[in-house]
Short mmCIF file of C-alpha atoms in Angstrom, two decimals:
data_model
loop_
_atom_site.label_atom_id
_atom_site.label_comp_id
_atom_site.label_asym_id
_atom_site.label_seq_id
_atom_site.Cartn_x
_atom_site.Cartn_y
_atom_site.Cartn_z
CA UNK A 782 171.14 155.58 -121.08
CA UNK A 783 173.35 155.49 -117.98
CA UNK A 784 176.70 153.75 -117.84
CA UNK A 785 175.25 150.91 -115.75
CA UNK A 786 171.49 150.88 -116.37
CA UNK A 787 169.40 149.14 -113.72
CA UNK A 788 167.37 146.15 -114.86
CA UNK A 789 164.60 144.41 -112.89
CA UNK A 790 163.96 140.72 -113.58
CA UNK A 791 160.66 139.36 -112.30
CA UNK A 792 160.68 135.57 -112.10
CA UNK A 793 163.98 133.95 -111.21
CA UNK A 794 163.61 130.53 -112.84
CA UNK A 795 165.81 129.20 -115.61
CA UNK A 796 164.95 131.95 -118.11
CA UNK A 797 165.13 134.70 -115.48
CA UNK A 798 168.57 133.53 -114.39
CA UNK A 799 169.79 133.37 -117.98
CA UNK A 800 168.47 136.90 -118.56
CA UNK A 801 170.31 138.05 -115.42
CA UNK A 802 173.57 136.77 -116.89
CA UNK A 803 172.86 138.46 -120.22
CA UNK A 804 172.14 141.84 -118.70
CA UNK A 805 174.95 141.71 -116.15
CA UNK A 806 177.46 140.58 -118.80
CA UNK A 807 176.35 143.63 -120.77
CA UNK A 808 177.27 145.99 -117.97
CA UNK A 809 173.86 146.41 -116.36
CA UNK A 810 172.99 146.40 -112.70
CA UNK A 811 170.44 143.61 -112.15
CA UNK A 812 167.93 142.92 -109.41
CA UNK A 813 165.89 139.68 -109.45
CA UNK A 814 162.66 139.05 -107.67
CA UNK A 815 160.57 135.91 -107.30
CA UNK A 816 157.54 135.36 -105.12
CA UNK A 817 158.81 131.89 -104.27
CA UNK A 818 161.48 132.10 -101.59
CA UNK A 819 162.84 128.72 -102.72
CA UNK A 820 163.22 129.86 -106.36
CA UNK A 821 164.83 133.13 -105.30
CA UNK A 822 167.17 131.33 -102.94
CA UNK A 823 168.29 128.93 -105.69
CA UNK A 824 168.89 131.68 -108.24
CA UNK A 825 172.47 132.70 -107.19
CA UNK A 826 173.76 129.16 -107.56
CA UNK A 827 172.03 128.79 -110.95
CA UNK A 828 173.48 132.09 -112.15
CA UNK A 829 176.96 131.17 -110.87
CA UNK A 830 176.80 127.88 -112.77
CA UNK A 831 175.83 129.62 -116.01
CA UNK A 832 178.52 132.28 -115.51
CA UNK A 833 181.17 129.66 -114.74
CA UNK A 834 180.45 127.78 -117.96
CA UNK A 835 180.54 130.94 -120.02
CA UNK A 836 183.74 132.14 -118.37
CA UNK A 837 185.43 128.80 -119.13
CA UNK A 838 184.50 129.28 -122.77
CA UNK A 839 185.58 132.95 -122.75
CA UNK A 840 182.06 134.10 -123.47
CA UNK A 841 181.66 136.73 -120.80
CA UNK A 842 183.01 139.56 -122.93
CA UNK A 843 184.85 142.22 -120.99
CA UNK A 844 183.96 140.85 -117.57
CA UNK A 845 184.53 137.70 -115.50
CA UNK A 846 182.17 135.56 -113.47
CA UNK A 847 183.05 137.08 -110.09
CA UNK A 848 182.67 140.68 -111.33
CA UNK A 849 179.48 139.83 -113.14
CA UNK A 850 177.95 138.24 -110.04
CA UNK A 851 178.59 141.46 -108.13
CA UNK A 852 176.21 143.20 -110.55
CA UNK A 853 173.33 140.90 -109.62
CA UNK A 854 171.24 141.15 -106.42
CA UNK A 855 168.21 139.25 -105.18
CA UNK A 856 165.46 141.67 -104.13
CA UNK A 857 163.28 140.85 -101.13
CA UNK A 858 160.21 142.60 -102.55
CA UNK A 859 158.86 143.62 -105.95
CA UNK A 860 159.09 147.37 -105.23
CA UNK A 861 162.74 146.89 -104.26
CA UNK A 862 163.44 145.10 -107.54
CA UNK A 863 161.66 147.80 -109.57
CA UNK A 864 163.24 150.77 -107.81
CA UNK A 865 165.20 152.77 -110.40
CA UNK A 866 164.84 150.18 -113.14
CA UNK A 867 164.74 151.45 -116.74
CA UNK A 868 163.72 148.03 -118.07
CA UNK A 869 161.69 145.22 -116.49
CA UNK A 870 161.95 141.70 -117.85
CA UNK A 871 159.07 139.50 -116.71
CA UNK A 872 159.39 135.70 -116.69
CA UNK A 873 156.31 134.39 -114.88
CA UNK A 874 154.25 131.30 -115.91
CA UNK A 875 152.63 131.17 -119.36
CA UNK A 876 149.13 131.85 -118.09
CA UNK A 877 147.07 134.83 -119.22
CA UNK A 878 145.61 135.47 -115.76
CA UNK A 879 149.06 135.50 -114.24
CA UNK A 880 150.46 137.87 -116.87
CA UNK A 881 147.55 140.28 -116.46
CA UNK A 882 147.98 140.39 -112.70
CA UNK A 883 151.73 140.79 -112.83
CA UNK A 884 151.68 143.49 -115.48
CA UNK A 885 149.05 145.43 -113.53
CA UNK A 886 151.45 145.42 -110.59
CA UNK A 887 154.44 146.38 -112.71
CA UNK A 888 152.54 149.23 -114.35
CA UNK A 889 151.46 150.54 -110.96
CA UNK A 890 154.87 150.36 -109.27
CA UNK A 891 157.62 150.76 -111.89
CA UNK A 892 158.97 154.14 -112.92
CA UNK A 893 156.59 155.57 -115.57
CA UNK A 894 159.51 155.77 -118.04
CA UNK A 895 160.55 152.13 -117.61
CA UNK A 896 159.94 149.61 -120.38
CA UNK A 897 157.84 146.62 -119.30
CA UNK A 898 158.86 143.54 -121.32
CA UNK A 899 157.55 140.00 -121.11
CA UNK A 900 159.53 136.90 -122.03
CA UNK A 901 156.34 135.08 -123.05
CA UNK A 902 156.69 132.75 -126.03
CA UNK A 903 152.99 132.14 -126.64
CA UNK A 904 150.87 135.08 -125.46
CA UNK A 905 150.31 138.22 -127.55
CA UNK A 906 151.24 141.44 -125.72
CA UNK A 907 147.81 142.92 -126.44
CA UNK A 908 146.18 140.08 -124.44
CA UNK A 909 147.62 141.20 -121.09
CA UNK A 910 148.31 144.95 -121.50
CA UNK A 911 145.14 146.37 -123.09
CA UNK A 912 143.60 147.73 -119.89
CA UNK A 913 146.77 149.19 -118.40
CA UNK A 914 147.17 152.96 -118.01
CA UNK A 915 150.80 152.62 -119.14
CA UNK A 916 150.18 150.13 -121.95
CA UNK A 917 152.24 152.24 -124.40
CA UNK A 918 155.43 151.15 -122.55
CA UNK A 919 154.63 147.41 -122.73
CA UNK A 920 155.89 144.85 -125.23
CA UNK A 921 157.25 141.31 -125.54
CA UNK A 922 160.98 140.60 -125.62
CA UNK A 923 160.94 136.88 -126.28
CA UNK A 924 164.35 135.18 -126.00
CA UNK A 925 165.40 132.01 -127.72
CA UNK A 926 166.18 129.91 -124.65
CA UNK A 927 168.66 130.35 -123.09
CA UNK A 928 169.34 134.06 -123.76
CA UNK A 929 172.72 133.75 -122.05
CA UNK A 930 173.80 131.62 -125.05
CA UNK A 931 171.55 132.42 -128.01
CA UNK A 932 171.48 136.10 -128.95
CA UNK A 933 168.24 136.40 -130.98
CA UNK A 934 165.36 138.18 -129.20
CA UNK A 935 161.93 138.83 -130.72
CA UNK A 936 160.76 142.35 -129.86
CA UNK A 937 156.98 142.36 -130.33
CA UNK A 938 154.73 145.43 -130.00
CA UNK A 939 151.12 145.51 -129.05
CA UNK A 940 149.00 147.76 -131.28
CA UNK A 941 149.48 150.56 -128.74
CA UNK A 942 153.17 150.14 -127.94
CA UNK A 943 154.96 153.48 -128.39
CA UNK A 944 157.67 153.63 -131.10
CA UNK A 945 160.04 154.96 -128.49
CA UNK A 946 159.49 151.95 -126.29
CA UNK A 947 160.39 149.68 -129.19
CA UNK A 948 163.49 151.71 -129.95
CA UNK A 949 164.60 151.74 -126.30
CA UNK A 950 164.22 147.98 -126.06
CA UNK A 951 166.06 147.39 -129.34
CA UNK A 952 168.93 149.64 -128.20
CA UNK A 953 169.20 147.90 -124.82
CA UNK A 954 169.26 144.46 -126.39
CA UNK A 955 172.05 145.49 -128.78
CA UNK A 956 173.97 147.06 -125.93
CA UNK A 957 174.05 143.80 -123.99
CA UNK A 958 175.06 141.75 -127.04
CA UNK A 959 171.68 140.32 -128.03
CA UNK A 960 170.42 140.45 -131.62
CA UNK A 961 166.89 141.84 -131.56
CA UNK A 962 164.32 141.03 -134.26
CA UNK A 963 162.02 144.04 -134.64
CA UNK A 964 158.51 142.85 -135.44
CA UNK A 965 156.23 145.35 -137.10
CA UNK A 966 153.14 143.93 -135.42
CA UNK A 967 152.09 141.11 -133.15
CA UNK A 968 151.13 137.78 -134.65
CA UNK A 969 150.38 134.42 -133.03
CA UNK A 970 153.64 132.48 -132.47
CA UNK A 971 155.79 135.52 -133.27
CA UNK A 972 158.55 134.66 -135.80
CA UNK A 973 160.61 131.80 -134.39
CA UNK A 974 157.66 129.62 -133.40
CA UNK A 975 156.01 130.18 -136.79
CA UNK A 976 159.15 129.16 -138.64
CA UNK A 977 159.57 126.16 -136.34
CA UNK A 978 155.88 125.32 -136.80
CA UNK A 979 156.26 125.08 -140.58
CA UNK A 980 159.17 122.68 -140.18
CA UNK A 981 157.42 120.62 -137.52
CA UNK A 982 154.26 120.30 -139.56
CA UNK A 983 156.25 118.93 -142.49
CA UNK A 984 158.24 116.63 -140.22
CA UNK A 985 155.02 115.15 -138.78
CA UNK A 986 153.53 114.91 -142.26
CA UNK A 987 156.53 112.97 -143.62
CA UNK A 988 156.32 110.48 -140.75
CA UNK A 989 152.51 110.18 -140.95
CA UNK A 990 152.69 109.50 -144.68
CA UNK A 991 155.29 106.77 -144.24
CA UNK A 992 157.96 108.63 -146.23
CA UNK A 993 160.63 108.49 -143.54
CA UNK A 994 161.26 107.41 -139.95
CA UNK A 995 161.50 110.05 -137.18
CA UNK A 996 165.20 109.51 -136.59
CA UNK A 997 165.95 110.18 -140.27
CA UNK A 998 164.14 113.51 -140.12
CA UNK A 999 166.46 114.47 -137.27
CA UNK A 1000 169.50 113.34 -139.28
CA UNK A 1001 168.38 115.46 -142.22
CA UNK A 1002 168.12 118.59 -140.11
CA UNK A 1003 171.10 118.09 -137.79
CA UNK A 1004 173.51 116.95 -140.46
CA UNK A 1005 171.95 118.55 -143.54
CA UNK A 1006 170.27 121.91 -143.10
CA UNK A 1007 171.39 122.94 -139.62
CA UNK A 1008 175.11 123.39 -140.35
CA UNK A 1009 174.26 126.05 -142.90
CA UNK A 1010 171.58 127.53 -140.69
CA UNK A 1011 174.13 128.01 -137.92
CA UNK A 1012 175.83 130.51 -140.28
CA UNK A 1013 172.97 132.12 -142.18
CA UNK A 1014 169.21 132.40 -142.55
CA UNK A 1015 166.96 130.94 -145.28
CA UNK A 1016 167.11 133.92 -147.65
CA UNK A 1017 170.91 134.14 -147.48
CA UNK A 1018 171.06 130.37 -147.94
CA UNK A 1019 169.16 130.37 -151.23
CA UNK A 1020 170.97 133.56 -152.34
CA UNK A 1021 174.24 131.61 -152.15
CA UNK A 1022 172.80 128.43 -153.73
CA UNK A 1023 172.40 129.80 -157.26
CA UNK A 1024 174.98 131.58 -159.43
CA UNK A 1025 172.70 134.60 -159.90
CA UNK A 1026 171.49 134.83 -156.31
CA UNK A 1027 168.00 134.66 -154.86
CA UNK A 1028 166.18 135.64 -158.07
CA UNK A 1029 168.06 132.97 -160.03
CA UNK A 1030 167.23 130.41 -157.30
CA UNK A 1031 163.52 131.18 -157.51
CA UNK A 1032 163.56 130.93 -161.30
CA UNK A 1033 165.30 127.49 -161.11
CA UNK A 1034 163.35 125.91 -158.25
CA UNK A 1035 160.20 128.00 -157.78
CA UNK A 1036 157.93 125.52 -159.58
CA UNK A 1037 159.08 122.70 -157.33
CA UNK A 1038 158.41 124.76 -154.21
CA UNK A 1039 154.95 125.76 -155.47
CA UNK A 1040 154.07 122.09 -155.92
CA UNK A 1041 155.34 121.26 -152.46
CA UNK A 1042 153.50 124.25 -151.00
CA UNK A 1043 150.19 122.97 -152.36
CA UNK A 1044 150.79 119.61 -150.66
CA UNK A 1045 151.70 121.30 -147.36
CA UNK A 1046 148.25 122.87 -146.98
CA UNK A 1047 147.11 119.44 -145.71
CA UNK A 1048 147.64 119.13 -141.98
CA UNK A 1049 148.11 115.81 -140.25
CA UNK A 1050 147.10 114.87 -136.72
CA UNK A 1051 149.94 115.24 -134.23
CA UNK A 1052 148.27 112.72 -131.98
CA UNK A 1053 147.46 108.99 -132.31
CA UNK A 1054 149.67 106.68 -134.34
CA UNK A 1055 152.00 109.39 -135.63
CA UNK A 1056 152.80 110.65 -132.15
CA UNK A 1057 153.20 107.08 -130.93
CA UNK A 1058 155.79 106.40 -133.64
CA UNK A 1059 157.73 109.56 -132.94
CA UNK A 1060 157.66 109.09 -129.18
CA UNK A 1061 158.72 105.44 -129.49
CA UNK A 1062 161.64 106.45 -131.69
CA UNK A 1063 162.75 109.20 -129.29
CA UNK A 1064 162.45 107.02 -126.18
CA UNK A 1065 164.52 104.29 -127.85
CA UNK A 1066 167.15 106.96 -128.46
CA UNK A 1067 166.78 108.78 -125.14
CA UNK A 1068 164.89 107.49 -122.09
CA UNK A 1069 162.92 110.18 -120.23
CA UNK A 1070 165.17 109.70 -117.19
CA UNK A 1071 168.14 110.95 -119.23
CA UNK A 1072 166.56 114.10 -120.65
CA UNK A 1073 168.18 116.34 -118.01
CA UNK A 1074 171.64 115.00 -118.90
CA UNK A 1075 170.89 115.43 -122.60
CA UNK A 1076 169.83 119.03 -122.00
CA UNK A 1077 173.11 119.74 -120.19
CA UNK A 1078 175.09 118.13 -123.02
CA UNK A 1079 173.12 120.19 -125.58
CA UNK A 1080 173.96 123.40 -123.69
CA UNK A 1081 177.65 122.48 -123.51
CA UNK A 1082 177.70 121.91 -127.25
CA UNK A 1083 175.86 125.22 -127.77
CA UNK A 1084 178.55 126.96 -125.75
CA UNK A 1085 181.23 125.43 -127.99
CA UNK A 1086 179.27 126.43 -131.12
CA UNK A 1087 178.69 130.00 -129.98
CA UNK A 1088 182.36 130.38 -129.10
CA UNK A 1089 183.33 129.12 -132.56
CA UNK A 1090 180.86 131.48 -134.27
CA UNK A 1091 182.12 134.45 -132.22
CA UNK A 1092 185.78 133.64 -132.91
CA UNK A 1093 185.05 133.22 -136.62
CA UNK A 1094 183.22 136.59 -136.73
CA UNK A 1095 186.18 138.26 -134.99
CA UNK A 1096 188.61 136.76 -137.52
CA UNK A 1097 186.43 138.02 -140.39
CA UNK A 1098 186.53 141.57 -139.07
CA UNK A 1099 190.19 141.68 -138.00
#
């Protein structure tokens, strides 16, 4: 891999701009392309805003916002963006017809050795790459939004994705400071959405059954489970919650979880009265007109959290 590998980003919306920061911060040369002139024109300001926030929190690594911005260009055409790229990160709308059309173009134009990666969060890579001559170099690299802040990336192969393509993508993600999750095969929802799905199903079930109010579910996660989850995953959590580790934990609490698991096979409707109760509770807490401000506040708090976690990790290794 060259000292400053060239990356093409196709789709310059919020996720595309965040990817641009991630790759440029990692020392890559980045070219963005978007078919919408308005979106492409707004991208530099969006990227500068993200970079400025990260610089203020000392989260740009070895670079600074001005230097990083010099590593990012807006391409006028798709061939210009793809020229010389070793990795293409696609961020177009979550529609199968759009993905198929875009990947057909990418496969026809990009260097045959380039990895073609989609940021899709809901479509399996096999669904839009099966008929491509270069399908072996296609995969999903799904970020946890925004990738400029949250390092985890799900790397998902189609059945025909070449092992080398997976390895190249994993290596690139590590190089730029992301933490790739190597999936052995594709599965609906990938990993993050499936884990989130299990939690959401139980949250809806608890509200539907009249066990708890929606706001109390949020309290339980935000002020109960989440502080530990910011530091470790579920297996490490239970490993540290019993004197003898994970096996001891299962021996102590396995029967309880088996009983709960049997109850959780029953799905509840996410519509109707249950949704009305949850939506009413959320709108009392946050009017729709203030969601944008709340998102910005969330991202600022995420920046502070990621800075703390990085500083703590550095102290642990020093």
